[in-house]
RNA sequence: GCCGGCUUAGCUCAGCUGGUAGAGCAACUGAUUUGUAAUCAGUGGGUCGGGGGUUCGAUUCCCUCAGCCGGCACCA
């Protein structure tokens, strides 16, 4: 005699066990139709689930986030069903829900083609329209293994064999197709209406590159058409922000075949790049760092000593010189900085010693990993190594995290997530040393007031790290900054200082980067701002444009004046209509357009228009200069419009 | 590195089943002296990613290499 308590607190009494479906029906036919699943005492179940005892019950529909997940999960099943209909000897594997959609991995004798994809999607539509009932049943594990083997589904059988013996396995069937699944699922395929297959890709079985490659089909599914359209619009928006496209359109940089993964910086791009470095140099000066510069090319033995060659040798550029020596092009800066530390005798009084470098590093990244400026083979790190004693770690960590977060604010990133990455499988140093390093970093993070989540096994091979992740304007996350505690490399590379008792001691080293790779940070900035860099970063801050050639002298004068004040200003004297010039420079994302016609010349003024199309009216050159100076000084936290 | 796709003018892209290539924008030349997102007219421009093969003939079919794109794996 179950008593069902609904989310609004109301209760329903039944004189016999009831299904979720029946509960929904008892509330109303509309809800019954909308029901995708149930939540019984907090647990998600199918609508066919039988409630035989008193319970809290909620009906899950496509208005609930769980409902959408169930739709996606069931759509993944629908995909597998369609593939099996069209390609009976394809084998199914796994098909989870992911952000905005789902995928399903198959094993098949030949690759799926884009045409196959269209056919599969059509078959899915057909199966959805047929409104097949989705039925759940259970089976003992060993029986399930046999069952899937008999179907020729060896991957499924392998998955089930990995489930503890004696557990019951749930299977879901629709039409003549059955799959292993935990569920829950929608009650019938007719509930799946808005979906789209998006891409084909390869993926390794169980995510291990030593295993065979399966074929992955990605798809997206939504509760209604509008949500799908919004999603597609979001993809379009991301594409418009693509830094590779903006880089070309704004003439910032290019890459070419002869130098895969390396950047040719054009004048405008390099201007921004240098502005980033200039900004960081100011920061370093304020926070007690000293800039250094170490060789790009050093004997490979140094990298053997550090452990890099062993762990990353495959990913390093090596070069044999005519004198038969093998040199490595530096993939990172730390060993170089340790060499600088080692020159002369260091005293504990010198610590913490902070060496910073805008070091150009080269890494032979796997060809498939290259991606615009985001993943390159030649990049510049805003790297620093801080040599200190163990008991200075906390204080220094507080200072570093403050610098990191403050810097990000200057670039418009207020939303920063921190992750704690602990010891990886492949590492140097004893467990005892790792225990100390991890404990020290945790304590330091606590003292700095940082909340973090765990990223297990993702630390550097020489020490644990804090990872700083930025959230951009369209909600994407980018890992940029890092702070690593290293109890290993200084010792391996023979660094020591003299302590207060005249004893040799090995220092601890903090590795930290704020931008990470400047190339990558540049790309993130472009995408974050959709190319509309704030005035302090924009390669061209303003363009003076004339109406007719009667204003040429005045325009040239204004341009020179502003340039002499340190602003990046150009003038456009071309024999074109203002509308044309405005369009061009707006497309070039120039923050301010300064229009001069006869009126402005007569009154000694500028008419100021923003790239957003806002008319700020006429003002004197001096007024404009002052306001732009304030904007640049405040790093764009204030603009002329404010 | 692995799987799939792509590579045609500076850019974006057409080019059916093999018969040596087109458009728009850009560029260049000329006219126009113009008031807040495209003035008009004319002209030039391509070893169809590289190499090899099949064929009387290859941008088109096959092989191979490279790069790029989307994933996977990797990311000090």
XYZ file of C-alpha atoms (C1' of nucleotides) in Angstrom:
718
model
C 0.000 0.000 0.000
C 2.503 2.680 -1.057
C 2.088 6.303 -0.116
C 3.755 8.519 -2.674
C 4.973 11.951 -1.619
C 5.342 14.411 -4.477
C 7.858 17.286 -4.594
C 5.185 19.819 -3.550
C 4.616 17.759 -0.388
C 1.235 16.397 -1.442
C 0.616 12.680 -0.952
C -1.128 10.025 -2.950
C -2.269 6.720 -1.618
C -2.303 3.613 -3.747
C -3.788 0.254 -2.849
C -1.219 -1.707 -4.792
C 2.341 -1.281 -6.082
C 2.398 1.313 -8.874
C 4.807 2.313 -11.604
C 6.223 5.798 -12.025
C 4.157 5.965 -15.185
C 0.986 5.316 -13.208
C 1.895 7.940 -10.651
C 2.379 10.455 -13.483
C -0.951 9.404 -14.992
C -2.672 9.921 -11.663
C -1.487 13.522 -11.667
C -2.523 14.262 -15.230
C -2.401 12.978 -18.788
C -0.095 15.824 -19.876
C 2.477 14.900 -17.266
C 2.203 11.250 -18.144
C 3.023 12.089 -21.730
C 5.937 14.309 -20.725
C 7.380 11.787 -18.252
C 10.838 10.563 -19.231
C 11.841 8.955 -15.961
C 11.232 9.129 -12.247
C 13.185 10.091 -9.177
C 12.263 7.721 -6.366
C 13.842 8.593 -3.021
C 16.516 10.497 -4.892
C 17.339 7.693 -7.302
C 16.709 8.043 -11.041
C 14.581 5.208 -12.410
C 12.617 4.304 -15.525
C 8.943 5.178 -15.793
C 8.295 1.428 -15.664
C 9.869 1.205 -12.208
C 7.507 -0.321 -9.692
C 7.033 1.505 -6.392
C 5.922 -0.936 -3.770
C 6.731 1.006 -0.610
C 6.217 4.565 0.619
C 8.499 6.879 -1.292
C 9.257 10.419 -2.368
C 8.610 10.531 -6.076
C 9.292 13.173 -8.704
C 8.440 12.849 -12.367
C 11.402 13.756 -14.553
C 10.577 15.560 -17.800
C 12.669 17.362 -20.388
C 12.421 20.486 -18.231
C 14.784 18.888 -15.716
C 18.520 18.744 -16.345
C 18.349 15.005 -15.596
C 15.644 14.715 -18.219
C 17.894 16.207 -20.847
C 20.656 13.834 -19.831
C 18.323 10.886 -20.197
C 17.300 12.132 -23.638
C 20.948 12.293 -24.652
C 21.716 8.911 -23.218
C 18.742 7.343 -24.965
C 19.690 9.100 -28.192
C 23.117 7.472 -27.946
C 21.285 4.157 -27.731
C 19.139 5.112 -30.681
C 22.351 5.814 -32.598
C 23.726 2.376 -31.751
C 20.424 0.781 -32.693
C 20.451 2.547 -36.071
C 24.054 1.513 -36.724
C 23.239 -2.110 -35.942
C 20.256 -1.957 -38.303
C 22.378 -0.618 -41.149
C 25.625 -2.418 -40.346
C 24.707 -5.642 -38.527
C 28.293 -6.784 -38.095
C 29.446 -3.558 -36.453
C 30.162 -4.062 -32.751
C 28.957 -1.662 -30.100
C 31.091 -0.513 -27.168
C 30.213 2.482 -25.020
C 28.002 5.516 -25.571
C 28.075 8.091 -22.802
C 26.533 11.521 -22.415
C 28.956 14.436 -22.755
C 28.576 18.200 -22.570
C 25.872 19.257 -25.042
C 25.436 15.759 -26.421
C 26.700 12.227 -26.566
C 28.850 9.850 -28.546
C 28.978 6.166 -29.275
C 32.062 4.113 -30.161
C 31.847 1.276 -32.667
C 34.164 -1.304 -34.074
C 33.608 -1.942 -37.766
C 35.569 -3.469 -40.631
C 35.681 -0.246 -42.630
C 35.563 3.427 -41.688
C 32.215 5.151 -41.578
C 31.852 7.898 -44.161
C 29.984 11.201 -43.972
C 27.371 9.572 -46.216
C 26.994 6.765 -43.691
C 26.455 9.424 -41.061
C 23.543 10.895 -43.005
C 22.049 7.426 -43.511
C 22.434 6.623 -39.820
C 20.734 9.849 -38.821
C 17.857 9.100 -41.208
C 17.507 5.636 -39.703
C 17.471 7.163 -36.228
C 14.613 9.451 -37.292
C 12.774 6.424 -38.599
C 13.278 4.455 -35.367
C 12.210 7.438 -33.304
C 9.070 7.880 -35.364
C 8.233 4.182 -34.890
C 7.972 5.020 -31.176
C 9.414 1.687 -30.047
C 8.942 0.782 -26.412
C 12.149 0.739 -24.415
C 12.152 -2.227 -22.057
C 14.424 -3.034 -19.179
C 15.278 -6.465 -17.942
C 17.957 -7.944 -15.713
C 20.266 -10.892 -16.088
C 22.976 -12.480 -13.912
C 26.436 -11.337 -14.920
C 27.743 -14.596 -16.335
C 24.601 -15.156 -18.342
C 24.947 -11.645 -19.748
C 28.521 -12.312 -20.807
C 27.377 -15.420 -22.659
C 24.433 -13.569 -24.146
C 26.567 -10.786 -25.654
C 29.207 -13.230 -26.837
C 26.485 -15.130 -28.661
C 25.529 -11.854 -30.378
C 29.152 -11.395 -31.473
C 29.450 -8.341 -29.236
C 32.913 -9.003 -27.823
C 33.550 -5.513 -26.485
C 30.283 -5.556 -24.529
C 31.105 -8.993 -23.183
C 34.488 -7.677 -22.059
C 32.875 -4.739 -20.270
C 30.406 -6.976 -18.452
C 33.126 -9.446 -17.505
C 34.759 -6.540 -15.669
C 31.703 -6.065 -13.446
C 31.935 -7.921 -10.095
C 30.603 -11.446 -10.189
C 27.127 -12.070 -8.903
C 25.854 -8.604 -9.729
C 22.739 -8.283 -11.760
C 23.160 -6.693 -15.140
C 20.435 -4.526 -16.585
C 19.707 -4.654 -20.288
C 17.632 -2.288 -22.343
C 15.839 -3.384 -25.459
C 14.009 -1.475 -28.134
C 12.633 -3.237 -31.210
C 14.941 -6.116 -31.944
C 18.005 -4.516 -30.391
C 19.412 -4.973 -26.882
C 22.222 -3.182 -25.062
C 23.834 -3.392 -21.686
C 23.090 -0.271 -19.707
C 22.649 1.059 -16.237
C 19.845 3.343 -17.406
C 17.458 4.902 -16.878
C 16.085 5.484 -20.346
C 13.101 7.176 -21.920
C 10.010 4.951 -22.050
C 9.883 4.891 -25.852
C 11.936 6.113 -28.788
C 9.195 8.570 -29.739
C 10.403 10.829 -26.913
C 13.547 11.516 -28.919
C 12.771 14.272 -31.356
C 15.558 16.825 -31.546
C 18.954 15.372 -32.330
C 21.700 15.652 -34.884
C 24.841 13.688 -35.583
C 27.753 16.081 -35.640
C 31.053 14.424 -36.376
C 33.034 11.269 -36.991
C 36.286 10.604 -35.196
C 38.665 7.899 -34.130
C 39.022 6.957 -30.484
C 41.061 4.285 -28.751
C 39.323 1.393 -27.029
C 39.355 2.164 -23.304
C 41.201 5.400 -24.067
C 44.555 3.676 -24.399
C 46.702 4.375 -27.458
C 48.077 0.829 -27.305
C 44.603 -0.499 -28.058
C 42.835 -0.627 -31.392
C 41.086 2.433 -32.667
C 37.328 2.492 -32.710
C 35.065 4.769 -34.664
C 33.323 7.395 -32.638
C 30.178 9.128 -33.787
C 29.339 12.361 -31.982
C 25.858 13.770 -31.749
C 23.866 16.398 -29.949
C 20.348 16.137 -28.562
C 17.955 18.624 -26.978
C 14.516 18.905 -25.494
C 13.271 21.164 -28.267
C 14.210 22.748 -31.548
C 14.950 26.128 -30.024
C 17.592 24.669 -27.715
C 19.225 22.969 -30.674
C 19.246 26.218 -32.641
C 20.765 28.042 -29.671
C 23.444 25.398 -29.475
C 24.242 25.670 -33.173
C 24.383 29.436 -32.791
C 26.863 29.039 -29.956
C 29.079 26.907 -32.184
C 28.883 29.567 -34.864
C 29.832 32.231 -32.339
C 32.853 30.194 -31.243
C 33.877 29.825 -34.867
C 33.647 33.564 -35.411
C 35.995 34.027 -32.457
C 38.511 31.498 -33.722
C 41.909 33.113 -33.205
C 43.254 31.578 -36.422
C 40.602 33.399 -38.380
C 40.945 36.660 -36.450
C 44.723 36.445 -36.729
C 44.426 36.377 -40.494
C 41.691 38.979 -40.769
C 43.528 41.441 -38.545
C 46.924 40.664 -40.075
C 48.429 39.634 -36.729
C 50.393 36.484 -37.585
C 50.529 33.518 -39.874
C 51.883 29.994 -39.931
C 53.069 28.008 -42.881
C 53.945 24.531 -43.994
C 57.699 24.899 -43.701
C 57.471 25.699 -40.002
C 54.703 23.545 -38.556
C 53.764 24.697 -35.099
C 55.773 27.926 -35.301
C 54.477 31.449 -35.634
C 55.400 34.229 -38.065
C 54.440 37.338 -36.161
C 53.323 40.278 -38.320
C 53.912 43.850 -37.136
C 50.484 44.198 -35.529
C 50.590 40.854 -33.765
C 54.089 41.511 -32.520
C 52.988 44.867 -31.139
C 50.440 43.107 -28.960
C 52.941 40.430 -28.010
C 55.439 43.052 -26.906
C 52.742 44.856 -24.971
C 52.070 41.646 -23.050
C 55.759 41.271 -22.257
C 56.045 44.934 -21.297
C 53.120 44.570 -18.941
C 54.676 41.519 -17.330
C 58.063 43.241 -16.961
C 56.342 45.968 -14.946
C 54.769 43.308 -12.774
C 58.075 41.525 -12.229
C 59.732 44.735 -11.170
C 56.984 45.396 -8.641
C 57.186 41.916 -7.145
C 60.884 41.318 -6.656
C 61.850 39.254 -9.673
C 65.029 39.587 -11.694
C 64.897 38.906 -15.406
C 67.524 36.537 -16.795
C 68.201 34.852 -20.089
C 69.601 31.368 -20.545
C 70.843 29.667 -23.730
C 68.399 28.062 -26.084
C 70.911 25.375 -26.942
C 72.625 23.339 -24.244
C 74.472 20.030 -24.162
C 72.123 17.067 -23.908
C 73.908 15.858 -20.775
C 72.262 18.637 -18.815
C 68.851 17.310 -19.809
C 69.908 13.807 -18.877
C 70.782 15.083 -15.428
C 67.473 16.876 -15.010
C 65.509 13.810 -16.112
C 63.846 15.596 -19.032
C 65.639 13.560 -21.667
C 64.451 10.318 -20.200
C 60.871 11.368 -19.816
C 60.490 13.729 -22.784
C 63.349 12.849 -25.108
C 60.903 11.879 -27.828
C 59.484 15.373 -27.678
C 62.724 17.329 -27.725
C 64.555 18.850 -30.651
C 68.102 17.535 -30.656
C 70.888 18.672 -32.921
C 74.301 17.169 -33.633
C 76.958 19.764 -34.344
C 80.063 19.377 -36.559
C 82.134 18.757 -33.423
C 80.033 15.665 -32.744
C 78.291 17.011 -29.679
C 74.585 16.562 -29.149
C 72.723 19.657 -28.068
C 69.118 19.993 -27.041
C 67.015 23.029 -27.845
C 65.482 23.942 -24.531
C 61.956 22.695 -23.975
C 61.753 24.616 -20.729
C 63.755 27.095 -18.696
C 64.369 25.524 -15.324
C 67.746 23.824 -15.881
C 69.086 27.085 -17.317
C 67.950 29.029 -14.294
C 69.521 26.482 -11.986
C 72.839 27.043 -13.799
C 72.560 30.759 -13.095
C 71.730 30.018 -9.472
C 74.817 27.824 -9.232
C 77.220 30.581 -10.260
C 78.992 31.822 -7.161
C 78.135 30.835 -3.646
C 74.542 31.485 -2.565
C 73.695 32.293 1.009
C 70.415 31.654 2.794
C 70.305 35.431 3.046
C 69.820 35.587 -0.754
C 66.615 33.555 -0.603
C 64.028 33.677 -1.941
C 65.786 34.368 -5.222
C 63.405 34.933 -8.115
C 64.607 34.463 -11.691
C 62.196 35.250 -14.495
C 62.631 34.753 -18.198
C 60.621 35.256 -21.352
C 62.183 32.105 -22.628
C 61.571 30.769 -26.088
C 61.098 27.036 -25.810
C 60.770 24.330 -28.419
C 58.954 21.066 -27.992
C 58.415 18.495 -30.665
C 54.687 18.139 -30.095
C 52.964 15.204 -31.832
C 51.715 16.405 -35.209
C 48.111 15.679 -34.325
C 48.277 17.930 -31.279
C 49.118 21.142 -33.153
C 46.325 23.685 -33.102
C 46.838 27.284 -34.187
C 48.536 29.253 -31.420
C 46.972 27.061 -28.760
C 49.395 24.199 -29.212
C 52.656 25.006 -30.972
C 56.189 23.670 -31.175
C 57.903 27.004 -30.568
C 56.578 29.235 -27.829
C 57.482 31.837 -25.272
C 56.939 31.229 -21.605
C 56.634 33.890 -18.940
C 58.523 31.551 -16.727
C 60.078 32.086 -13.316
C 61.895 29.952 -10.804
C 62.009 30.906 -7.197
C 64.757 29.379 -5.086
C 63.859 29.244 -1.419
C 63.886 27.263 1.792
C 61.172 24.874 2.749
C 59.712 27.203 5.338
C 59.437 30.052 2.841
C 57.058 28.115 0.607
C 53.855 29.307 2.203
C 54.635 32.976 2.160
C 55.904 32.838 -1.401
C 52.880 30.901 -2.594
C 50.630 33.576 -1.183
C 52.573 36.229 -3.096
C 52.549 34.234 -6.341
C 48.839 33.499 -6.259
C 48.095 37.138 -5.512
C 50.170 38.157 -8.529
C 48.468 35.571 -10.716
C 44.924 36.495 -9.840
C 45.612 40.216 -10.014
C 47.193 39.858 -13.433
C 44.228 37.921 -14.767
C 41.915 40.698 -13.580
C 43.847 43.174 -15.697
C 42.991 41.068 -18.720
C 39.338 40.792 -17.877
C 39.382 37.297 -16.383
C 37.647 37.453 -13.009
C 36.514 33.864 -13.000
C 39.492 31.680 -12.078
C 39.364 28.054 -10.970
C 42.273 26.351 -9.197
C 43.158 22.675 -9.378
C 45.616 20.713 -7.304
C 47.529 18.166 -9.367
C 49.333 15.513 -7.327
C 52.020 12.913 -8.086
C 51.929 11.284 -11.516
C 52.829 7.680 -12.196
C 56.063 8.540 -13.969
C 58.054 10.713 -11.593
C 61.438 11.332 -10.000
C 62.084 11.443 -6.264
C 61.052 9.248 -3.348
C 57.532 8.989 -2.000
C 58.732 10.561 1.199
C 59.843 13.666 -0.707
C 56.545 13.765 -2.603
C 54.639 13.536 0.673
C 56.480 16.603 1.886
C 56.073 18.530 -1.348
C 52.349 17.844 -1.583
C 51.796 18.673 2.074
C 53.745 21.921 1.704
C 51.778 23.017 -1.350
C 48.458 22.148 0.253
C 49.339 24.079 3.363
C 50.461 27.037 1.243
C 47.247 26.973 -0.792
C 45.242 26.892 2.413
C 47.164 29.839 3.793
C 46.648 31.744 0.541
C 42.917 31.163 0.941
C 42.585 29.247 -2.287
C 39.839 26.758 -2.861
C 40.784 24.026 -5.248
C 39.566 20.801 -6.758
C 41.769 17.745 -7.295
C 43.342 16.722 -10.548
C 44.781 13.395 -9.498
C 47.993 12.131 -11.068
C 48.455 15.250 -13.185
C 51.446 16.778 -11.390
C 54.775 17.442 -13.086
C 57.298 14.607 -12.920
C 59.333 16.570 -10.365
C 56.578 17.964 -8.164
C 52.896 18.719 -7.468
C 51.266 21.793 -8.918
C 48.432 24.241 -8.660
C 46.789 24.859 -12.016
C 44.977 28.122 -12.685
C 42.073 27.884 -15.100
C 40.444 30.951 -16.696
C 36.832 31.058 -17.825
C 36.350 33.142 -20.983
C 33.519 35.325 -22.243
C 31.628 32.407 -23.745
C 32.127 30.068 -20.822
C 35.093 28.034 -21.987
C 37.888 27.059 -19.605
C 41.565 27.546 -20.346
C 44.370 26.356 -18.140
C 47.021 29.060 -18.061
C 48.944 29.642 -14.888
C 50.793 27.073 -12.889
C 52.657 26.948 -9.607
C 54.797 23.912 -8.908
C 56.729 22.905 -5.832
C 59.929 21.118 -6.740
C 62.021 19.250 -4.160
C 63.794 17.277 -6.873
C 65.431 19.223 -9.699
C 67.673 21.529 -7.639
C 69.283 18.475 -6.051
C 69.576 16.589 -9.332
C 71.252 19.588 -10.925
C 73.570 20.154 -7.991
C 72.243 23.452 -6.678
C 72.947 24.392 -3.062
C 73.214 27.361 -0.742
C 74.978 27.920 2.560
C 72.696 28.019 5.574
C 73.082 29.919 8.814
C 75.284 27.122 10.224
C 77.649 27.237 7.239
C 76.207 23.984 5.949
C 75.458 23.234 2.284
C 71.715 22.892 1.755
C 69.668 22.097 -1.318
C 67.077 24.787 -2.041
C 63.474 24.135 -2.932
C 62.380 25.567 -6.258
C 58.985 26.971 -7.175
C 58.207 26.974 -10.888
C 55.553 29.431 -11.893
C 54.054 30.846 -15.053
C 51.181 33.278 -15.334
C 50.410 33.532 -19.040
C 51.902 30.086 -19.525
C 52.649 30.192 -23.217
C 52.391 33.769 -24.498
C 51.313 32.461 -27.885
C 48.478 30.568 -26.305
C 47.504 33.410 -23.975
C 47.401 35.709 -26.977
C 44.997 33.291 -28.680
C 42.815 33.107 -25.581
C 42.679 36.899 -25.427
C 41.655 37.104 -29.074
C 38.872 34.586 -28.558
C 37.779 36.062 -25.239
C 37.441 39.537 -26.778
C 36.353 38.285 -30.219
C 39.291 40.256 -31.621
C 38.146 43.507 -29.953
C 41.221 43.900 -27.788
C 40.945 46.592 -25.138
C 42.641 49.831 -26.155
C 45.735 49.245 -24.024
C 46.420 46.044 -25.997
C 45.061 46.949 -29.424
C 47.799 47.083 -32.069
C 46.248 50.262 -33.467
C 44.459 52.292 -30.836
C 42.929 54.926 -33.082
C 42.746 55.906 -36.735
C 42.370 59.492 -37.871
C 40.265 59.577 -40.999
C 39.525 62.426 -43.304
C 36.409 63.348 -45.259
C 38.261 65.002 -48.134
C 41.882 65.790 -48.848
C 41.363 69.329 -47.535
C 41.899 67.858 -44.049
C 45.128 66.001 -44.833
C 47.511 68.373 -43.087
C 45.363 68.608 -39.986
C 44.945 64.815 -39.854
C 48.673 64.232 -40.217
C 49.280 66.726 -37.452
C 46.852 65.109 -35.040
C 48.306 61.691 -35.793
C 51.842 62.875 -35.125
C 50.786 64.549 -31.891
C 49.161 61.395 -30.553
C 52.015 59.190 -31.737
C 54.502 61.425 -29.960
C 52.512 60.946 -26.764
C 53.120 57.208 -27.070
C 49.853 56.090 -28.610
C 49.521 53.748 -31.553
C 47.673 55.876 -34.058
C 47.438 55.802 -37.828
C 45.807 58.081 -40.332
C 43.746 57.189 -43.344
C 43.969 59.840 -46.036
C 42.685 57.677 -48.858
C 40.342 59.143 -51.372
C 37.345 57.152 -50.116
C 34.017 57.939 -48.520
C 33.945 58.090 -44.703
C 31.466 55.242 -44.633
C 33.954 53.062 -46.425
C 36.809 53.989 -44.125
C 34.675 53.499 -41.037
C 33.608 50.093 -42.215
C 37.162 48.971 -42.874
C 38.605 50.124 -39.575
C 35.629 48.848 -37.647
C 36.203 45.438 -39.188
C 39.832 45.798 -38.137
C 38.502 46.304 -34.568
C 40.273 49.652 -34.095
C 38.930 50.955 -30.757
C 38.553 54.609 -31.767
C 37.919 56.271 -35.107
C 38.705 59.979 -35.210
C 36.816 61.667 -38.003
C 38.030 65.044 -39.242
C 36.157 67.164 -41.759
C 36.109 70.881 -42.420
C 34.082 71.503 -39.235
C 36.645 69.755 -37.029
C 39.546 71.513 -38.671
C 37.863 74.885 -38.175
C 37.136 74.218 -34.488
C 40.349 72.278 -33.835
C 38.428 69.160 -32.792
C 38.037 65.442 -33.462
C 34.768 63.554 -33.864
C 35.217 60.335 -31.930
C 33.449 57.118 -32.842
C 33.946 53.775 -31.099
C 34.299 50.475 -32.924
C 30.973 49.591 -31.348
C 29.380 52.320 -33.464
C 28.851 54.780 -30.647
C 29.323 58.488 -31.391
C 31.177 60.138 -28.507
C 30.854 63.564 -30.118
C 33.486 66.149 -30.875
C 36.360 66.815 -28.506
C 39.763 68.434 -28.594
C 42.859 66.399 -29.286
C 43.967 67.067 -25.738
C 40.712 65.789 -24.255
C 40.904 62.642 -26.346
C 44.519 62.120 -25.361
C 43.727 62.445 -21.663
C 40.811 60.081 -21.821
C 42.710 57.491 -23.850
C 45.607 57.751 -21.402
C 43.260 57.009 -18.504
C 41.826 54.058 -20.361
C 45.242 52.615 -21.153
C 46.444 53.219 -17.611
C 43.440 51.417 -16.133
C 44.015 48.431 -18.461
C 40.597 48.793 -19.918
C 38.761 48.596 -16.630
C 37.552 52.053 -17.665
C 36.891 53.110 -21.245
C 36.171 56.406 -22.936
C 32.529 55.485 -22.843
C 32.454 55.312 -19.038
C 51.667 9.389 -33.347
C 46.443 7.092 -34.555
C 41.395 7.497 -37.231
C 38.584 10.403 -40.734
C 38.138 14.645 -43.843
C 40.277 18.633 -46.551
C 44.226 21.310 -49.796
C 41.593 25.273 -56.689
C 43.606 33.338 -57.367
C 45.706 37.307 -51.489
C 40.659 35.725 -48.853
C 35.850 32.889 -49.090
C 34.355 29.272 -52.292
C 32.093 26.958 -57.481
C 33.981 23.335 -60.961
C 28.292 16.544 -62.818
C 30.386 10.727 -64.136
C 38.657 12.555 -66.906
C 38.981 16.876 -72.461
C 44.733 21.978 -69.331
C 39.667 26.476 -64.721
C 35.289 30.301 -62.728
C 32.560 33.864 -59.104
C 32.429 37.470 -55.106
C 35.625 40.298 -52.174
C 40.689 42.059 -52.279
C 44.710 44.097 -55.638
C 46.005 47.376 -59.717
C 44.474 51.646 -63.195
C 41.204 55.610 -64.048
C 37.120 58.701 -62.731
C 34.792 60.639 -58.345
C 36.477 65.256 -53.144
C 32.776 62.454 -50.645
C 30.049 63.560 -43.039
C 29.830 58.012 -39.636
C 29.663 50.058 -41.738
C 30.797 48.846 -49.004
C 31.111 55.267 -55.194
C 31.529 53.777 -60.306
C 34.160 51.745 -64.522
C 38.173 49.001 -66.453
C 42.524 45.573 -65.953
C 45.738 41.922 -64.355
C 46.147 37.471 -61.487
C 46.146 30.280 -60.937
C 52.960 24.983 -62.346
C 44.415 23.326 -59.134
C 49.658 21.383 -51.939
C 54.623 18.310 -53.636
C 56.181 13.753 -56.089
C 54.956 9.283 -58.738
C 51.457 6.219 -61.525
C 47.062 4.849 -64.860
C 45.458 7.198 -69.567
C 45.876 9.680 -76.169
C 44.799 13.235 -72.282
C 44.486 14.090 -64.868
C 42.264 19.792 -60.939
C 39.136 15.228 -61.552
C 41.068 8.138 -60.863
C 45.174 5.361 -57.922
C 49.732 5.454 -54.747
C 52.876 8.372 -51.711
C 54.712 12.599 -48.912
C 53.538 17.246 -46.488
C 50.381 20.663 -44.266
C 45.736 21.946 -42.318
C 40.809 20.735 -39.960
C 37.798 17.517 -36.412
C 38.462 13.855 -32.756
C 41.623 10.209 -29.873
C 46.268 9.624 -27.414
C 50.045 13.094 -25.543
C 50.983 17.883 -22.996
C 57.695 18.945 -18.609
